Coordinates of C-alpha atoms and ligand atoms in Angstrom, one line a residue:
M267 CA 13.8 10.2 -3.3
K268 CA 11.2 8.4 -1.2
I269 CA 7.5 9.2 -1.3
L270 CA 4.9 7.8 1.0
G271 CA 1.5 7.7 -0.8
I272 CA -1.8 7.6 1.1
E273 CA -5.2 6.9 -0.5
T274 CA -8.5 7.3 1.4
T275 CA -10.9 9.0 -1.1
C276 CA -13.5 6.2 -1.0
D277 CA -13.5 2.8 0.6
E278 CA -10.0 1.6 0.0
T279 CA -7.3 2.4 2.6
G280 CA -4.0 2.4 0.7
I281 CA -0.4 3.2 1.8
A282 CA 2.7 2.8 -0.4
L283 CA 6.3 3.7 -0.2
L284 CA 8.0 4.4 -3.5
E285 CA 11.6 5.2 -4.2
F286 CA 12.7 7.1 -7.3
I287 CA 16.2 5.8 -7.9
E288 CA 17.2 7.3 -11.2
E289 CA 15.4 10.6 -11.7
K290 CA 16.4 11.3 -15.2
E291 CA 15.1 8.0 -16.6
L292 CA 12.3 8.0 -14.0
K293 CA 13.3 4.6 -12.6
F294 CA 11.6 3.8 -9.4
K295 CA 10.7 0.8 -7.2
I296 CA 7.8 0.1 -5.0
I297 CA 9.4 -0.6 -1.6
N298 CA 6.2 -1.7 -0.1
H299 CA 2.4 -1.2 -0.3
Q300 CA -0.5 -2.0 1.9
L301 CA -4.1 -2.0 0.9
R302 CA -7.2 -2.8 2.9
S303 CA -10.6 -3.0 1.2
Q304 CA -13.8 -2.5 3.1
F305 CA -15.9 -4.8 0.9
N306 CA -17.1 -6.9 3.8
I307 CA -18.2 -3.8 5.7
H308 CA -20.3 -2.2 3.0
S309 CA -21.5 -5.3 1.1
K310 CA -24.4 -5.9 3.4
Y311 CA -25.6 -2.3 2.7
G312 CA -25.3 -2.8 -1.1
G313 CA -23.1 0.3 -1.4
I314 CA -20.6 2.5 0.5
V315 CA -21.8 4.0 3.8
P316 CA -19.5 7.1 4.1
I317 CA -19.5 7.3 7.9
L318 CA -18.4 3.6 8.1
A319 CA -15.8 4.2 5.5
A320 CA -14.3 7.0 7.5
R321 CA -14.3 4.9 10.7
E322 CA -12.5 2.1 8.8
H323 CA -9.9 4.5 7.4
K324 CA -9.2 5.8 10.9
K325 CA -8.8 2.3 12.3
N326 CA -6.7 1.0 9.4
L327 CA -4.3 3.8 8.6
P328 CA -2.1 3.4 11.7
I329 CA -2.2 -0.4 11.3
L330 CA -1.2 -0.4 7.7
Y331 CA 1.5 2.3 8.3
E332 CA 3.0 0.2 11.1
K333 CA 2.9 -2.9 8.9
L334 CA 4.7 -1.1 6.1
L335 CA 7.4 0.1 8.5
K336 CA 7.8 -3.4 10.0
E337 CA 8.0 -5.1 6.7
T338 CA 10.6 -2.7 5.2
K339 CA 12.5 -1.6 8.3
E340 CA 12.5 1.8 6.7
K341 CA 13.2 4.9 8.9
P342 CA 10.4 7.4 8.4
E343 CA 13.0 10.2 8.8
N344 CA 14.3 9.2 5.4
F345 CA 11.0 9.8 3.6
D346 CA 11.1 12.9 1.5
Y347 CA 7.4 13.6 1.1
I348 CA 4.0 12.3 2.0
A349 CA 1.6 12.4 -1.0
F350 CA -2.1 12.4 -0.1
S351 CA -5.2 12.2 -2.4
Y352 CA -7.1 15.3 -1.2
G353 CA -10.1 14.8 -3.6
P354 CA -12.5 14.1 -5.2
G355 CA -14.0 11.7 -2.8
L356 CA -16.4 11.1 0.1
P357 CA -16.0 14.0 2.6
P358 CA -15.8 11.7 5.8
S359 CA -13.2 9.4 4.1
L360 CA -11.1 12.4 3.0
V361 CA -11.3 14.0 6.5
A362 CA -10.1 10.7 8.1
G363 CA -7.2 10.5 5.7
K364 CA -6.3 14.2 6.2
E365 CA -6.2 14.0 9.9
F366 CA -3.8 11.0 9.8
V367 CA -1.6 12.6 7.1
I368 CA -1.3 16.0 8.9
N369 CA -0.4 14.3 12.2
L370 CA 2.2 12.1 10.5
A371 CA 3.7 15.0 8.5
K372 CA 4.0 17.1 11.6
K373 CA 5.6 14.3 13.6
L374 CA 8.1 13.6 10.9
N375 CA 8.6 17.2 9.9
K376 CA 7.7 16.5 6.2
K377 CA 5.8 18.4 3.6
I378 CA 2.6 17.0 2.0
I379 CA 2.0 16.7 -1.7
P380 CA -1.7 17.1 -2.4
V381 CA -2.6 14.7 -5.3
N382 CA -5.8 14.9 -7.4
H383 CA -7.2 11.4 -7.4
L384 CA -8.4 11.7 -11.0
L385 CA -4.9 12.8 -12.2
A386 CA -3.5 9.9 -10.2
H387 CA -5.7 7.5 -12.3
I388 CA -4.4 9.2 -15.4
Y389 CA -0.7 9.1 -14.4
S390 CA -1.1 5.5 -13.2
V391 CA -0.9 4.3 -16.8
L392 CA 2.8 5.2 -16.7
I393 CA 3.5 2.8 -13.9
P394 CA 5.5 0.1 -15.6
K395 CA 5.4 -3.6 -15.2
N396 CA 8.7 -5.3 -14.3
K397 CA 11.7 -4.0 -16.2
L398 CA 10.3 -1.2 -18.3
N399 CA 11.0 2.2 -16.9
V400 CA 8.5 5.0 -16.8
Y401 CA 10.2 6.8 -19.6
Q402 CA 9.5 3.9 -22.0
K403 CA 5.9 4.1 -21.0
I404 CA 5.7 7.8 -21.6
K405 CA 7.0 7.2 -25.1
K406 CA 4.1 5.0 -25.9
I407 CA 1.7 7.8 -25.4
K408 CA 1.4 10.0 -28.5
F409 CA -0.3 13.4 -28.1
P410 CA -2.9 14.7 -28.6
A411 CA -4.5 11.8 -26.7
L412 CA -8.0 11.0 -25.7
C413 CA -8.5 9.8 -22.1
L414 CA -11.5 7.8 -20.9
L415 CA -11.7 7.8 -17.1
I416 CA -14.1 5.1 -15.9
S417 CA -14.3 4.4 -12.2
G418 CA -16.9 4.0 -9.4
G419 CA -17.3 7.8 -9.1
H420 CA -16.5 9.1 -12.5
T421 CA -17.1 8.7 -16.3
I422 CA -15.2 11.4 -18.1
L423 CA -13.9 11.8 -21.7
I424 CA -10.9 14.1 -21.8
Y425 CA -8.8 15.6 -24.6
M426 CA -5.2 15.8 -23.6
E427 CA -2.7 18.0 -25.4
D428 CA 0.0 16.7 -23.0
F429 CA 0.2 15.7 -19.4
Q430 CA -0.7 19.1 -18.2
K431 CA -3.2 20.5 -20.7
F432 CA -6.6 18.9 -20.4
K433 CA -10.0 19.7 -21.8
K434 CA -13.1 17.9 -20.6
L435 CA -15.2 16.7 -23.6
G436 CA -18.0 15.2 -21.6
E437 CA -19.0 13.2 -18.5
T438 CA -21.8 11.3 -16.9
K439 CA -24.9 13.3 -16.1
D440 CA -26.0 10.8 -13.4
D441 CA -24.4 7.5 -12.3
A442 CA -20.8 6.7 -13.1
I443 CA -20.2 3.5 -15.1
G444 CA -18.6 1.6 -12.1
E445 CA -21.6 2.7 -9.9
S446 CA -23.9 1.4 -12.6
L447 CA -22.2 -2.0 -12.7
D448 CA -22.3 -2.1 -8.9
K449 CA -26.0 -1.4 -8.9
A450 CA -26.7 -4.0 -11.7
G451 CA -24.7 -6.5 -9.5
R452 CA -27.0 -5.6 -6.6
I453 CA -30.1 -6.2 -8.7
L454 CA -28.7 -9.7 -9.5
G455 CA -28.1 -10.3 -5.8
L456 CA -24.3 -9.9 -6.0
E457 CA -22.2 -8.4 -3.2
Y458 CA -20.7 -5.0 -3.4
P459 CA -18.7 -4.1 -5.5
G460 CA -20.7 -5.7 -8.3
G461 CA -18.3 -4.8 -11.1
P462 CA -15.8 -7.6 -10.8
K463 CA -18.5 -10.1 -9.8
L464 CA -20.6 -9.2 -12.8
E465 CA -17.6 -9.7 -15.0
K466 CA -17.1 -13.2 -13.7
L467 CA -20.8 -14.1 -14.1
A468 CA -20.9 -12.5 -17.6
K469 CA -18.0 -14.6 -18.8
K470 CA -20.3 -17.7 -18.6
G471 CA -23.4 -16.0 -20.1
K472 CA -24.8 -14.9 -23.4
P473 CA -25.8 -11.3 -24.1
I474 CA -29.3 -12.3 -25.2
F475 CA -31.3 -9.6 -23.5
N476 CA -32.1 -6.2 -25.1
L477 CA -31.0 -3.2 -23.2
P478 CA -30.7 0.5 -24.3
R479 CA -27.4 2.1 -25.3
P480 CA -28.1 5.5 -23.6
M481 CA -27.3 8.8 -25.3
I482 CA -25.4 7.3 -28.3
L483 CA -27.4 9.3 -30.8
Q484 CA -26.8 12.6 -29.0
N485 CA -24.3 14.9 -30.5
N486 CA -22.2 15.3 -27.4
F487 CA -19.7 13.3 -25.3
N488 CA -21.8 13.0 -22.2
F489 CA -23.0 9.7 -20.6
S490 CA -26.0 8.6 -18.6
F491 CA -26.2 5.2 -16.8
A492 CA -29.2 5.7 -14.5
G493 CA -31.8 4.9 -17.1
I494 CA -30.2 1.6 -18.2
K495 CA -30.0 0.5 -14.6
T496 CA -33.8 1.1 -14.3
A497 CA -34.5 -0.7 -17.5
F498 CA -32.4 -3.6 -16.1
W499 CA -34.3 -3.6 -12.9
E500 CA -37.6 -3.8 -14.8
L501 CA -36.3 -6.6 -17.0
V502 CA -35.2 -8.6 -13.9
E503 CA -38.6 -8.0 -12.2
E504 CA -40.4 -9.3 -15.3
I505 CA -38.2 -12.4 -15.4
K506 CA -38.9 -13.0 -11.7
K507 CA -42.6 -12.9 -12.4
Y508 CA -42.3 -15.8 -14.8
N509 CA -40.1 -17.7 -12.3
K510 CA -37.2 -17.7 -14.7
F511 CA -34.7 -16.0 -12.5
N512 CA -32.3 -18.9 -12.3
E513 CA -28.5 -19.2 -12.5
E514 CA -28.4 -19.4 -16.3
T515 CA -30.6 -16.4 -16.7
K516 CA -28.5 -14.4 -14.2
R517 CA -25.4 -15.2 -16.3
D518 CA -27.1 -14.0 -19.5
L519 CA -28.4 -10.9 -17.7
A520 CA -24.9 -10.1 -16.5
A521 CA -23.5 -10.5 -20.0
S522 CA -26.2 -8.4 -21.5
Y523 CA -25.8 -5.6 -19.0
Q524 CA -22.0 -5.5 -19.4
K525 CA -22.2 -5.5 -23.2
A526 CA -24.8 -2.7 -23.2
V527 CA -22.7 -0.3 -21.0
F528 CA -19.4 -1.2 -22.5
E529 CA -20.7 -0.7 -26.1
T530 CA -22.1 2.6 -25.0
I531 CA -18.8 4.0 -23.8
I532 CA -17.0 2.5 -26.8
I533 CA -19.5 4.2 -29.2
K534 CA -19.1 7.5 -27.5
T535 CA -15.3 7.2 -27.4
K536 CA -15.3 6.3 -31.1
K537 CA -17.2 9.5 -31.9
A538 CA -14.7 11.5 -30.0
Y539 CA -11.9 9.6 -31.7
E540 CA -13.3 10.4 -35.1
K541 CA -13.8 14.1 -34.3
Y542 CA -10.4 14.8 -32.5
K543 CA -8.3 12.2 -34.3
P544 CA -6.0 11.5 -31.3
N545 CA -2.8 9.5 -31.6
S546 CA -3.4 7.6 -28.4
I547 CA -6.4 6.6 -26.3
I548 CA -5.8 6.3 -22.5
V549 CA -8.4 4.3 -20.6
T550 CA -8.0 4.4 -16.9
G551 CA -10.0 3.9 -13.6
G552 CA -11.3 0.9 -11.7
V553 CA -13.6 -0.4 -14.5
I554 CA -10.6 -1.0 -16.9
A555 CA -9.6 -3.9 -14.6
N556 CA -12.3 -5.6 -16.7
S557 CA -10.7 -8.0 -19.3
T558 CA -13.8 -8.2 -21.5
L559 CA -13.8 -4.4 -21.8
R560 CA -10.1 -4.4 -22.6
K561 CA -10.7 -6.9 -25.4
M562 CA -13.6 -5.0 -26.8
M563 CA -11.6 -1.8 -26.8
I564 CA -8.6 -3.4 -28.6
K565 CA -11.0 -4.8 -31.2
V566 CA -12.2 -1.3 -32.1
F567 CA -9.1 0.9 -31.6
G568 CA -6.2 -1.6 -32.0
K569 CA -3.5 -2.4 -29.4
E570 CA -1.0 0.2 -30.6
K571 CA -3.3 3.2 -29.9
L572 CA -4.5 2.1 -26.5
V573 CA -2.9 2.7 -23.2
F574 CA -4.2 0.9 -20.1
P575 CA -2.8 0.8 -16.5
E576 CA -1.5 -2.5 -15.3
K577 CA -4.6 -4.5 -14.3
S578 CA -3.6 -4.8 -10.7
L579 CA -3.3 -1.0 -10.5
A580 CA -6.6 0.0 -12.1
T581 CA -8.5 0.2 -8.9
D582 CA -7.6 2.5 -6.0
N583 CA -4.3 2.0 -4.1
G584 CA -1.5 4.0 -2.5
I585 CA 1.0 3.3 -5.2
K586 CA -0.6 5.6 -7.8
I587 CA -0.9 8.4 -5.2
A588 CA 2.8 8.2 -4.4
F589 CA 3.7 7.9 -8.1
A590 CA 1.6 10.9 -9.1
G591 CA 3.0 12.7 -6.1
Y592 CA 6.4 12.6 -7.7
F593 CA 5.2 14.7 -10.6
F594 CA 3.5 17.2 -8.3
K595 CA 6.2 17.5 -5.7
N596 CA 6.6 21.2 -6.4
N597 CA 3.1 21.7 -5.0
A598 CA 4.2 20.3 -1.6
L599 CA 2.7 22.1 1.4
E600 CA 3.4 22.5 5.1
P601 CA 1.0 20.1 6.9
E602 CA -1.3 22.8 8.4
K603 CA -2.0 24.1 4.9
L604 CA -3.6 20.9 3.6
E605 CA -7.3 21.1 2.7
I606 CA -9.5 18.4 1.2
N607 CA -11.6 19.0 -1.9
P608 CA -14.5 16.4 -2.2
L609 CA -15.7 17.9 -5.5
L610 CA -12.2 18.4 -7.1
D611 CA -12.3 18.1 -10.9
I612 CA -9.6 17.3 -13.5
Ligands
LIG900 O1 -11.1 3.6 -9.5 P1 -11.9 2.8 -8.5 O2 -11.1 1.8 -7.6 O3 -12.5 3.8 -7.4 C1 -13.0 5.1 -7.8 O4 -12.2 6.0 -8.0 O5 -14.3 5.2 -8.0 O6 -13.1 2.1 -9.2 C2 -14.0 1.3 -8.5 C3 -15.0 0.8 -9.5 C4 -16.2 0.0 -8.8 O7 -17.4 0.5 -9.3 C5 -15.9 -1.4 -9.2 O8 -17.1 -2.2 -9.4 C6 -15.2 -1.2 -10.6 O9 -14.4 -0.1 -10.4 N1 -14.5 -2.4 -11.0 C7 -14.8 -3.2 -12.0 C8 -13.9 -4.2 -12.0 N2 -13.0 -4.1 -11.0 C9 -13.4 -2.9 -10.3 N3 -15.7 -3.1 -13.0 C10 -15.8 -4.0 -13.9 N4 -15.0 -5.1 -14.0 C11 -14.0 -5.2 -13.1 N5 -13.2 -6.3 -13.1
LIG901 ZN1 -10.3 5.8 -8.1

């Protein structure tokens, strides 16, 4: 079975072609995947400009699709489905993706599998590296499980009875953790997206600055990252006043900010862990591309309990949309029935 996956929820245009070879053991291969980031477009604005993101998706989708066909010599008639991430996301980006997908599906006479972007992040932890098959990865996850979804748009703690039964325990009340790292990066003069650049800078710094750990004393599983960003901005302004905003200070500031937000999510996750006593902890979403956070998590919860996606698959791409599509193929629709849902939840 061949599934073409398409991702356009935010600022990454992703297309991937996956083939499920042995369905019982869930063996599959990635035939090809294409990804185009829009970092250079949005970096000068310090964040994503939705209308520009949509324009780029519109421009890039046909280019990437043609590139995929050329590199694989695949015949589109042989695709079984087109999986598309229909939300949550930026409305203009989703509309640009939807138009492309509907036209393609009509042209090829294929059905579309609508994929929830958040579920695709969760299912992405099952995508194996090299020889392991999906089945072996599924066996690593012991239910009930706790899932921490940390991305540029979301920060959610979920209790999972299995792969279908979810209960949201808490979420951010303002900024998402990735958004907060991106904004801290901007305060330090780093280009968008700040998360990976802050990580690099923080590696050479010392976490010597005091910053709050928001909401850790509250008896709930919600998060807030807007206040800590303001505290960080005030700290940086103060440092600038004393002419101490040099490279060494920037590294220490990056290390301090990262430590504060990472400790915050770990403290909250630990509270949920103690209350719900899950057998596994899944951590997924773009922010878990961060090696420092992975190490901090392993230190607290141990390697056995934790399930992460492959590092290269943590951030948005078409592979995880095609992959999740496989599990939702029974929801496949005729192209004209496809709708986007910018506010879709888990
Ligand atoms: O999952 P994702 O690609 O998109 C959303 O669904 O939002 O996550 C993007 C977020 C951005 O905020 C980005 O800065 C953050 O993930 N991110 C990182 C790292 N790589 C990406 N944050 C910290 N460290 C990283 N290495
Ligand atoms: Zn994402």
